[in-house]
Amino acid sequence: MKAFIATFLTFSLVSFSCNFLTPTATPPPSNVSDVPDFLDTAWHDRAIFKDGLVPAARPALGELGGASVYHIEMNIDDDLFHVTGTQDALYTNNEDVPLDEVHFRLFPNILGGKMQISNLRVDESTVQPRFGLQNSLLIVPLGEALEPGESVLIHMDFSVTIPQSVDLNYGVLAYDDEVLSLAHAYPMIAVYNSEGWNEEIPPQAGDVTFADASFYLVRVTAPRDVTVVTSGRTVSAEETDQVQILNVASGPARDFYLATSPNYEETAQIFGDVTIRSYTPKGLEEGSQAAAEIASRALEVFNARYAPYPYTELDIVATPTLALGIEYPGIIAITSWIYDGSKANPYFESTIVHEVGHQWFYN
C-alpha cells in the first residue's frame, strides 16, 4: 500500500466502548429532498473529483484505480456532540497475497469519545466482527479470501459521541467553546503493507492516523444555523427550515475532516487556481484576514519550491485545539487564542506556514 501513498505524493511534488448493536444511524429528515445520484456515483468514476484538483494534480485520478472509496452519510445532532452515520467502503486488495479480513480503525474510542458499529455487511452478507486495541480496532471477516486485484464492498452504520473536552490528543475530536472538531470520526480502513495490517494504540501526544490516499463522497446533514467547513469541495448544498445538507467530494486524500460552529464568519481570497477561506468566531476578523494572506504567501513559496498545491480549495479554521495547529487534507485547524492580537503574536505566522507546508509533507 505504500505505492498508493507515493503515487499521490509524486503527482503533488512533480506535476466503544464499542458494541455491536442494532442499527442506530439516523437518516436525514424525510421532508428533505436529496440529490439522488450523489452517493450512487459509480465506485470507479473519478470525474466528480476533478473540479476539486488543480490541473497539474488531475493526472493522479488515473493512477489510483485501486484506491479505497468511501461513501459516507454523516448526521450531526442539534447538540453538536452526537453524530450518526452510514458508511459504504469499497476496498481493493492491492497486495500480492490474499486477505481474509479487512481492518478498520475506530479512533473516537481512544480519543475520549465513543463509537458504536452496527448493521455490518460484506457484499450484502451480514457478518460478526471482532474488536481489539481498546475497541479502536474493528476486524471484518470476509466470506472468501480476497485475492490480489479483487474488491469487496463493506457496509456499516455508526454512531459517535464526541468528548466535550480538548484534554485528549490536543482536542482533534472535541466539542468545546461552541466549536465541533470532527477528526477521524468515521470507520477508517487501516493500512496493509509489508508489515501486515498497521495497527497500534498511538501516543496521545502525536498524530494518531496512518492512512492510504482514498476518495470520499460525504453527505453531511447539520443544523441550519451553523457553518460547516470540510475537507474537499462542496458539490451541492440545500437547506430546509431546520437542517442543511452538503454533498462533498474529497480526494485523493488520507482523511476527511470537518469543523462546525454557529459563530464562524468567513474571509476569502484567491491565489491562482486556489480559493483560500478562513473561518473564525466573530471579533477575530482581522486575524482571519491575516491568516488567509499568510496562507496565500505560503502557497506561493511552496508551489515554487516543490510543486503546485493539488486542491482548488484551502480552508483555515479556528478551533480550541491545544496544539498550535493541526493539518488535514485541504484544511488546517489553528488554535483560536493566537488570532487575538495576531500581528504581534510570534506564533501566528509560523504556525500557519507550518501547517500549510504539511499539505506537501503529510497528504
One Martini backbone bead per residue (centre of mass of N, CA, C, O) as a GRO file, in nm:
protein
  363
    1MET     BB    1   0.050   0.066  -0.006
    2LYS     BB    2   0.282   0.265  -0.058
    3ALA     BB    3   0.213   0.330  -0.352
    4PHE     BB    4  -0.022   0.522  -0.297
    5ILE     BB    5   0.133   0.737  -0.149
    6ALA     BB    6   0.349   0.794  -0.369
    7THR     BB    7   0.170   0.874  -0.606
    8PHE     BB    8   0.041   1.138  -0.497
    9LEU     BB    9   0.306   1.273  -0.413
   10THR     BB   10   0.428   1.281  -0.694
   11PHE     BB   11   0.212   1.468  -0.823
   12SER     BB   12   0.264   1.700  -0.617
   13LEU     BB   13   0.589   1.724  -0.678
   14VAL     BB   14   0.581   1.724  -0.993
   15SER     BB   15   0.283   1.832  -1.092
   16PHE     BB   16  -1.659   0.099   2.310
   17SER     BB   17  -1.716   0.168   2.363
   18CYS     BB   18  -1.773  -0.116   2.143
   19ASN     BB   19  -2.075  -0.218   2.000
   20PHE     BB   20  -2.296  -0.466   1.873
   21LEU     BB   21  -2.574  -0.335   1.724
   22THR     BB   22  -2.842  -0.201   1.651
   23PRO     BB   23  -2.956   0.023   1.458
   24THR     BB   24  -2.875   0.401   1.490
   25ALA     BB   25  -2.896   0.548   1.245
   26THR     BB   26  -2.985   0.873   1.121
   27PRO     BB   27  -3.171   0.996   0.895
   28PRO     BB   28  -3.277   1.216   0.706
   29PRO     BB   29  -3.527   1.396   0.666
   30SER     BB   30  -3.811   1.327   0.472
   31ASN     BB   31  -3.844   1.647   0.372
   32VAL     BB   32  -3.573   1.602   0.227
   33SER     BB   33  -3.416   1.676  -0.059
   34ASP     BB   34  -3.209   1.489  -0.250
   35VAL     BB   35  -2.927   1.369  -0.425
   36PRO     BB   36  -2.958   1.078  -0.592
   37ASP     BB   37  -2.653   1.061  -0.745
   38PHE     BB   38  -2.419   1.095  -0.545
   39LEU     BB   39  -2.400   0.808  -0.375
   40ASP     BB   40  -2.431   0.661  -0.678
   41THR     BB   41  -2.164   0.675  -0.764
   42ALA     BB   42  -1.941   0.525  -0.922
   43TRP     BB   43  -1.669   0.376  -0.783
   44HIS     BB   44  -1.469   0.444  -1.055
   45ASP     BB   45  -1.560   0.744  -1.060
   46ARG     BB   46  -1.353   1.049  -1.094
   47ALA     BB   47  -1.499   1.310  -1.201
   48ILE     BB   48  -1.602   1.444  -0.926
   49PHE     BB   49  -1.285   1.526  -0.847
   50LYS     BB   50  -1.168   1.727  -1.057
   51ASP     BB   51  -1.266   2.018  -0.941
   52GLY     BB   52  -1.069   1.973  -0.673
   53LEU     BB   53  -0.835   2.002  -0.887
   54VAL     BB   54  -0.568   2.094  -1.021
   55PRO     BB   55  -0.437   2.037  -1.322
   56ALA     BB   56  -0.160   1.906  -1.216
   57ALA     BB   57  -0.332   1.675  -1.034
   58ARG     BB   58  -0.531   1.504  -1.223
   59PRO     BB   59  -0.360   1.249  -1.308
   60ALA     BB   60  -0.409   1.089  -1.037
   61LEU     BB   61  -0.688   0.965  -1.112
   62GLY     BB   62  -0.542   0.742  -1.312
   63GLU     BB   63  -0.340   0.612  -1.063
   64LEU     BB   64  -0.599   0.519  -0.843
   65GLY     BB   65  -0.787   0.260  -0.903
   66GLY     BB   66  -0.732   0.102  -0.601
   67ALA     BB   67  -0.857   0.290  -0.423
   68SER     BB   68  -1.030   0.378  -0.175
   69VAL     BB   69  -1.394   0.407  -0.117
   70TYR     BB   70  -1.614   0.654   0.021
   71HIS     BB   71  -1.955   0.636   0.149
   72ILE     BB   72  -2.101   0.906   0.342
   73GLU     BB   73  -2.323   0.948   0.618
   74MET     BB   74  -2.359   1.259   0.814
   75ASN     BB   75  -2.515   1.326   1.137
   76ILE     BB   76  -2.577   1.624   1.309
   77ASP     BB   77  -2.668   1.721   1.595
   78ASP     BB   78  -2.793   1.986   1.771
   79ASP     BB   79  -2.560   1.955   2.001
   80LEU     BB   80  -2.276   1.871   1.837
   81PHE     BB   81  -2.202   1.566   2.002
   82HIS     BB   82  -2.373   1.399   1.785
   83VAL     BB   83  -2.319   1.113   1.561
   84THR     BB   84  -2.448   0.980   1.260
   85GLY     BB   85  -2.409   0.685   1.032
   86THR     BB   86  -2.310   0.583   0.693
   87GLN     BB   87  -2.106   0.315   0.542
   88ASP     BB   88  -1.935   0.276   0.227
   89ALA     BB   89  -1.667   0.047   0.130
   90LEU     BB   90  -1.412   0.021  -0.113
   91TYR     BB   91  -1.198  -0.262  -0.126
   92THR     BB   92  -0.865  -0.319  -0.248
   93ASN     BB   93  -0.635  -0.563  -0.333
   94ASN     BB   94  -0.283  -0.448  -0.354
   95GLU     BB   95  -0.156  -0.708  -0.302
   96ASP     BB   96   0.030  -1.038  -0.308
   97VAL     BB   97  -0.204  -1.135  -0.110
   98PRO     BB   98  -0.438  -1.278   0.049
   99LEU     BB   99  -0.749  -1.176   0.215
  100ASP     BB  100  -0.966  -1.248   0.516
  101GLU     BB  101  -0.949  -0.937   0.608
  102VAL     BB  102  -1.065  -0.616   0.740
  103HIS     BB  103  -0.935  -0.313   0.874
  104PHE     BB  104  -1.049  -0.087   1.130
  105ARG     BB  105  -1.065   0.238   1.265
  106LEU     BB  106  -1.181   0.362   1.605
  107PHE     BB  107  -1.077   0.651   1.731
  108PRO     BB  108  -1.285   0.762   1.944
  109ASN     BB  109  -1.209   0.527   2.164
  110ILE     BB  110  -0.909   0.700   2.208
  111LEU     BB  111  -1.046   1.023   2.225
  112GLY     BB  112  -1.295   1.027   2.453
  113GLY     BB  113  -1.504   0.868   2.307
  114LYS     BB  114  -1.781   0.705   2.111
  115MET     BB  115  -1.802   0.405   1.910
  116GLN     BB  116  -2.058   0.253   1.711
  117ILE     BB  117  -2.152  -0.062   1.560
  118SER     BB  118  -2.365  -0.159   1.277
  119ASN     BB  119  -2.479  -0.336   1.020
  120LEU     BB  120  -2.276  -0.553   0.911
  121ARG     BB  121  -2.146  -0.582   0.569
  122VAL     BB  122  -2.057  -0.823   0.304
  123ASP     BB  123  -2.185  -0.822   0.023
  124GLU     BB  124  -2.480  -0.844   0.190
  125SER     BB  125  -2.343  -0.995   0.428
  126THR     BB  126  -2.365  -1.084   0.741
  127VAL     BB  127  -2.137  -0.996   1.008
  128GLN     BB  128  -1.896  -1.076   1.263
  129PRO     BB  129  -1.696  -0.906   1.460
  130ARG     BB  130  -1.389  -0.782   1.580
  131PHE     BB  131  -1.205  -0.660   1.867
  132GLY     BB  132  -0.954  -0.402   1.950
  133LEU     BB  133  -0.772  -0.179   2.100
  134GLN     BB  134  -0.997  -0.056   2.278
  135ASN     BB  135  -1.210  -0.051   2.033
  136SER     BB  136  -1.018   0.066   1.774
  137LEU     BB  137  -1.067  -0.225   1.641
  138LEU     BB  138  -1.194  -0.354   1.328
  139ILE     BB  139  -1.277  -0.688   1.232
  140VAL     BB  140  -1.344  -0.806   0.900
  141PRO     BB  141  -1.483  -1.074   0.775
  142LEU     BB  142  -1.445  -1.291   0.504
  143GLY     BB  143  -1.590  -1.535   0.324
  144GLU     BB  144  -1.358  -1.484   0.116
  145ALA     BB  145  -1.078  -1.458  -0.023
  146LEU     BB  146  -0.891  -1.177  -0.121
  147GLU     BB  147  -0.763  -1.124  -0.406
  148PRO     BB  148  -0.557  -0.991  -0.603
  149GLY     BB  149  -0.757  -0.717  -0.736
  150GLU     BB  150  -0.984  -0.740  -0.550
  151SER     BB  151  -1.318  -0.655  -0.432
  152VAL     BB  152  -1.498  -0.495  -0.150
  153LEU     BB  153  -1.812  -0.442   0.018
  154ILE     BB  154  -1.856  -0.226   0.308
  155HIS     BB  155  -2.103  -0.212   0.562
  156MET     BB  156  -2.207   0.058   0.798
  157ASP     BB  157  -2.303   0.167   1.106
  158PHE     BB  158  -2.280   0.479   1.306
  159SER     BB  159  -2.176   0.614   1.631
  160VAL     BB  160  -2.103   0.938   1.797
  161THR     BB  161  -1.940   1.055   2.087
  162ILE     BB  162  -1.835   1.365   2.183
  163PRO     BB  163  -1.608   1.524   2.343
  164GLN     BB  164  -1.617   1.795   2.606
  165SER     BB  165  -1.297   1.807   2.535
  166VAL     BB  166  -0.926   1.889   2.491
  167ASP     BB  167  -0.735   1.682   2.651
  168LEU     BB  168  -0.719   1.486   2.407
  169ASN     BB  169  -0.518   1.510   2.149
  170TYR     BB  170  -0.575   1.837   2.137
  171GLY     BB  171  -0.876   1.821   2.025
  172VAL     BB  172  -0.954   1.677   1.745
  173LEU     BB  173  -1.197   1.547   1.922
  174ALA     BB  174  -1.441   1.804   1.975
  175TYR     BB  175  -1.657   1.990   2.209
  176ASP     BB  176  -1.582   2.344   2.222
  177ASP     BB  177  -1.676   2.657   2.230
  178GLU     BB  178  -1.883   2.602   1.987
  179VAL     BB  179  -1.688   2.366   1.866
  180LEU     BB  180  -1.656   2.128   1.607
  181SER     BB  181  -1.419   1.860   1.603
  182LEU     BB  182  -1.389   1.622   1.318
  183ALA     BB  183  -1.173   1.366   1.368
  184HIS     BB  184  -1.176   1.046   1.283
  185ALA     BB  185  -1.525   0.988   1.263
  186TYR     BB  186  -1.470   0.723   1.101
  187PRO     BB  187  -1.430   0.430   0.954
  188MET     BB  188  -1.088   0.335   0.909
  189ILE     BB  189  -0.876   0.213   0.696
  190ALA     BB  190  -0.620   0.027   0.716
  191VAL     BB  191  -0.289  -0.047   0.669
  192TYR     BB  192  -0.135  -0.247   0.414
  193ASN     BB  193   0.182  -0.416   0.425
  194SER     BB  194   0.482  -0.569   0.486
  195GLU     BB  195   0.364  -0.574   0.802
  196GLY     BB  196   0.075  -0.556   0.748
  197TRP     BB  197  -0.135  -0.456   0.974
  198ASN     BB  198  -0.161  -0.128   1.083
  199GLU     BB  199  -0.160  -0.143   1.449
  200GLU     BB  200  -0.224   0.088   1.720
  201ILE     BB  201  -0.164   0.272   2.010
  202PRO     BB  202  -0.124   0.586   2.017
  203PRO     BB  203   0.003   0.859   2.120
  204GLN     BB  204  -0.136   1.152   2.259
  205ALA     BB  205   0.116   1.346   2.142
  206GLY     BB  206   0.020   1.254   1.851
  207ASP     BB  207  -0.038   1.115   1.566
  208VAL     BB  208  -0.293   0.865   1.490
  209THR     BB  209  -0.251   0.842   1.178
  210PHE     BB  210  -0.252   0.584   0.905
  211ALA     BB  211  -0.299   0.643   0.552
  212ASP     BB  212  -0.443   0.614   0.258
  213ALA     BB  213  -0.523   0.709  -0.038
  214SER     BB  214  -0.851   0.845  -0.103
  215PHE     BB  215  -1.211   0.844  -0.157
  216TYR     BB  216  -1.477   1.100  -0.100
  217LEU     BB  217  -1.828   1.069  -0.023
  218VAL     BB  218  -2.015   1.329   0.152
  219ARG     BB  219  -2.300   1.349   0.365
  220VAL     BB  220  -2.410   1.645   0.534
  221THR     BB  221  -2.603   1.680   0.832
  222ALA     BB  222  -2.715   1.996   0.971
  223PRO     BB  223  -2.768   2.255   1.124
  224ARG     BB  224  -2.861   2.560   0.990
  225ASP     BB  225  -2.697   2.761   1.215
  226VAL     BB  226  -2.431   2.650   1.086
  227THR     BB  227  -2.091   2.624   1.005
  228VAL     BB  228  -1.951   2.422   0.745
  229VAL     BB  229  -1.627   2.260   0.740
  230THR     BB  230  -1.436   2.091   0.482
  231SER     BB  231  -1.316   1.875   0.311
  232GLY     BB  232  -1.299   1.966   0.000
  233ARG     BB  233  -1.590   1.977  -0.218
  234THR     BB  234  -1.884   2.137  -0.276
  235VAL     BB  235  -2.128   2.025  -0.491
  236SER     BB  236  -2.380   2.055  -0.288
  237ALA     BB  237  -2.669   2.250  -0.152
  238GLU     BB  238  -2.915   2.256   0.122
  239GLU     BB  239  -3.235   2.370   0.268
  240THR     BB  240  -3.425   2.401   0.555
  241ASP     BB  241  -3.567   2.498   0.843
  242GLN     BB  242  -3.338   2.300   1.008
  243VAL     BB  243  -3.145   2.205   0.769
  244GLN     BB  244  -2.837   2.097   0.621
  245ILE     BB  245  -2.694   1.993   0.295
  246LEU     BB  246  -2.387   1.831   0.211
  247ASN     BB  247  -2.198   1.761  -0.086
  248VAL     BB  248  -1.885   1.584  -0.075
  249ALA     BB  249  -1.565   1.599  -0.245
  250SER     BB  250  -1.268   1.388  -0.175
  251GLY     BB  251  -0.971   1.370  -0.371
  252PRO     BB  252  -0.702   1.266  -0.291
  253ALA     BB  253  -0.698   1.131   0.053
  254ARG     BB  254  -0.629   1.049   0.407
  255ASP     BB  255  -0.883   1.225   0.498
  256PHE     BB  256  -1.169   1.344   0.700
  257TYR     BB  257  -1.279   1.682   0.773
  258LEU     BB  258  -1.458   1.866   1.043
  259ALA     BB  259  -1.608   2.194   1.104
  260THR     BB  260  -1.826   2.359   1.355
  261SER     BB  261  -2.026   2.672   1.389
  262PRO     BB  262  -2.229   2.950   1.489
  263ASN     BB  263  -1.961   3.171   1.477
  264TYR     BB  264  -1.874   3.170   1.195
  265GLU     BB  265  -1.657   3.356   0.979
  266GLU     BB  266  -1.578   3.468   0.645
  267THR     BB  267  -1.271   3.459   0.460
  268ALA     BB  268  -1.154   3.554   0.123
  269GLN     BB  269  -0.919   3.428  -0.131
  270ILE     BB  270  -0.704   3.438  -0.419
  271PHE     BB  271  -0.478   3.174  -0.560
  272GLY     BB  272  -0.515   3.126  -0.851
  273ASP     BB  273  -0.677   2.809  -0.830
  274VAL     BB  274  -0.714   2.907  -0.525
  275THR     BB  275  -0.933   2.895  -0.248
  276ILE     BB  276  -0.927   3.095   0.042
  277ARG     BB  277  -1.055   3.003   0.368
  278SER     BB  278  -1.155   3.183   0.665
  279TYR     BB  279  -1.235   3.078   1.011
  280THR     BB  280  -1.405   3.272   1.264
  281PRO     BB  281  -1.500   3.423   1.516
  282LYS     BB  282  -1.631   3.677   1.631
  283GLY     BB  283  -1.373   3.939   1.643
  284LEU     BB  284  -1.144   3.790   1.424
  285GLU     BB  285  -1.112   3.927   1.138
  286GLU     BB  286  -0.817   4.019   1.123
  287GLY     BB  287  -0.693   3.735   1.162
  288SER     BB  288  -0.834   3.599   0.925
  289GLN     BB  289  -0.705   3.770   0.703
  290ALA     BB  290  -0.412   3.708   0.778
  291ALA     BB  291  -0.426   3.403   0.731
  292ALA     BB  292  -0.487   3.416   0.427
  293GLU     BB  293  -0.230   3.573   0.348
  294ILE     BB  294  -0.023   3.372   0.453
  295ALA     BB  295  -0.120   3.127   0.287
  296SER     BB  296  -0.068   3.255   0.012
  297ARG     BB  297   0.239   3.288   0.046
  298ALA     BB  298   0.297   2.990   0.099
  299LEU     BB  299   0.200   2.883  -0.172
  300GLU     BB  300   0.401   3.037  -0.343
  301VAL     BB  301   0.658   2.909  -0.225
  302PHE     BB  302   0.588   2.600  -0.246
  303ASN     BB  303   0.526   2.590  -0.544
  304ALA     BB  304   0.818   2.671  -0.631
  305ARG     BB  305   0.978   2.444  -0.463
  306TYR     BB  306   0.787   2.196  -0.549
  307ALA     BB  307   0.455   2.216  -0.611
  308PRO     BB  308   0.144   2.219  -0.672
  309TYR     BB  309  -0.122   2.261  -0.517
  310PRO     BB  310  -0.384   2.024  -0.558
  311TYR     BB  311  -0.612   2.211  -0.465
  312THR     BB  312  -0.892   2.446  -0.493
  313GLU     BB  313  -0.880   2.432  -0.171
  314LEU     BB  314  -0.828   2.633   0.140
  315ASP     BB  315  -0.872   2.581   0.481
  316ILE     BB  316  -0.934   2.787   0.783
  317VAL     BB  317  -0.961   2.697   1.133
  318ALA     BB  318  -1.087   2.789   1.435
  319THR     BB  319  -0.985   2.629   1.741
  320PRO     BB  320  -0.943   2.477   2.073
  321THR     BB  321  -0.683   2.365   2.038
  322LEU     BB  322  -0.375   2.271   2.203
  323ALA     BB  323  -0.260   2.316   1.952
  324LEU     BB  324  -0.151   2.533   1.724
  325GLY     BB  325  -0.168   2.302   1.491
  326ILE     BB  326  -0.353   2.121   1.224
  327GLU     BB  327  -0.351   1.878   0.971
  328TYR     BB  328  -0.538   1.846   0.664
  329PRO     BB  329  -0.697   1.784   0.383
  330GLY     BB  330  -0.740   2.114   0.277
  331ILE     BB  331  -0.703   2.163   0.601
  332ILE     BB  332  -0.669   2.391   0.885
  333ALA     BB  333  -0.598   2.404   1.235
  334ILE     BB  334  -0.628   2.685   1.462
  335THR     BB  335  -0.569   2.829   1.739
  336SER     BB  336  -0.756   3.085   1.870
  337TRP     BB  337  -0.555   3.255   2.060
  338ILE     BB  338  -0.355   3.360   1.816
  339TYR     BB  339  -0.550   3.577   1.687
  340ASP     BB  340  -0.509   3.758   1.916
  341GLY     BB  341  -0.299   3.978   1.815
  342SER     BB  342  -0.152   3.854   1.555
  343LYS     BB  343   0.077   4.060   1.474
  344ALA     BB  344   0.226   4.003   1.770
  345ASN     BB  345   0.233   3.700   1.732
  346PRO     BB  346   0.492   3.467   1.706
  347TYR     BB  347   0.303   3.207   1.609
  348PHE     BB  348   0.117   3.267   1.372
  349GLU     BB  349   0.278   3.249   1.105
  350SER     BB  350   0.436   2.982   1.155
  351THR     BB  351   0.189   2.799   1.189
  352ILE     BB  352   0.059   2.834   0.913
  353VAL     BB  353   0.301   2.755   0.741
  354HIS     BB  354   0.340   2.475   0.859
  355GLU     BB  355   0.055   2.359   0.784
  356VAL     BB  356   0.073   2.408   0.484
  357GLY     BB  357   0.326   2.226   0.438
  358HIS     BB  358   0.170   1.952   0.496
  359GLN     BB  359   0.039   1.924   0.211
  360TRP     BB  360   0.318   1.786   0.116
  361PHE     BB  361   0.406   1.641   0.424
  362TYR     BB  362   0.125   1.431   0.434
  363ASN     BB  363  -0.082   1.419   0.176
   0.00000   0.00000   0.00000
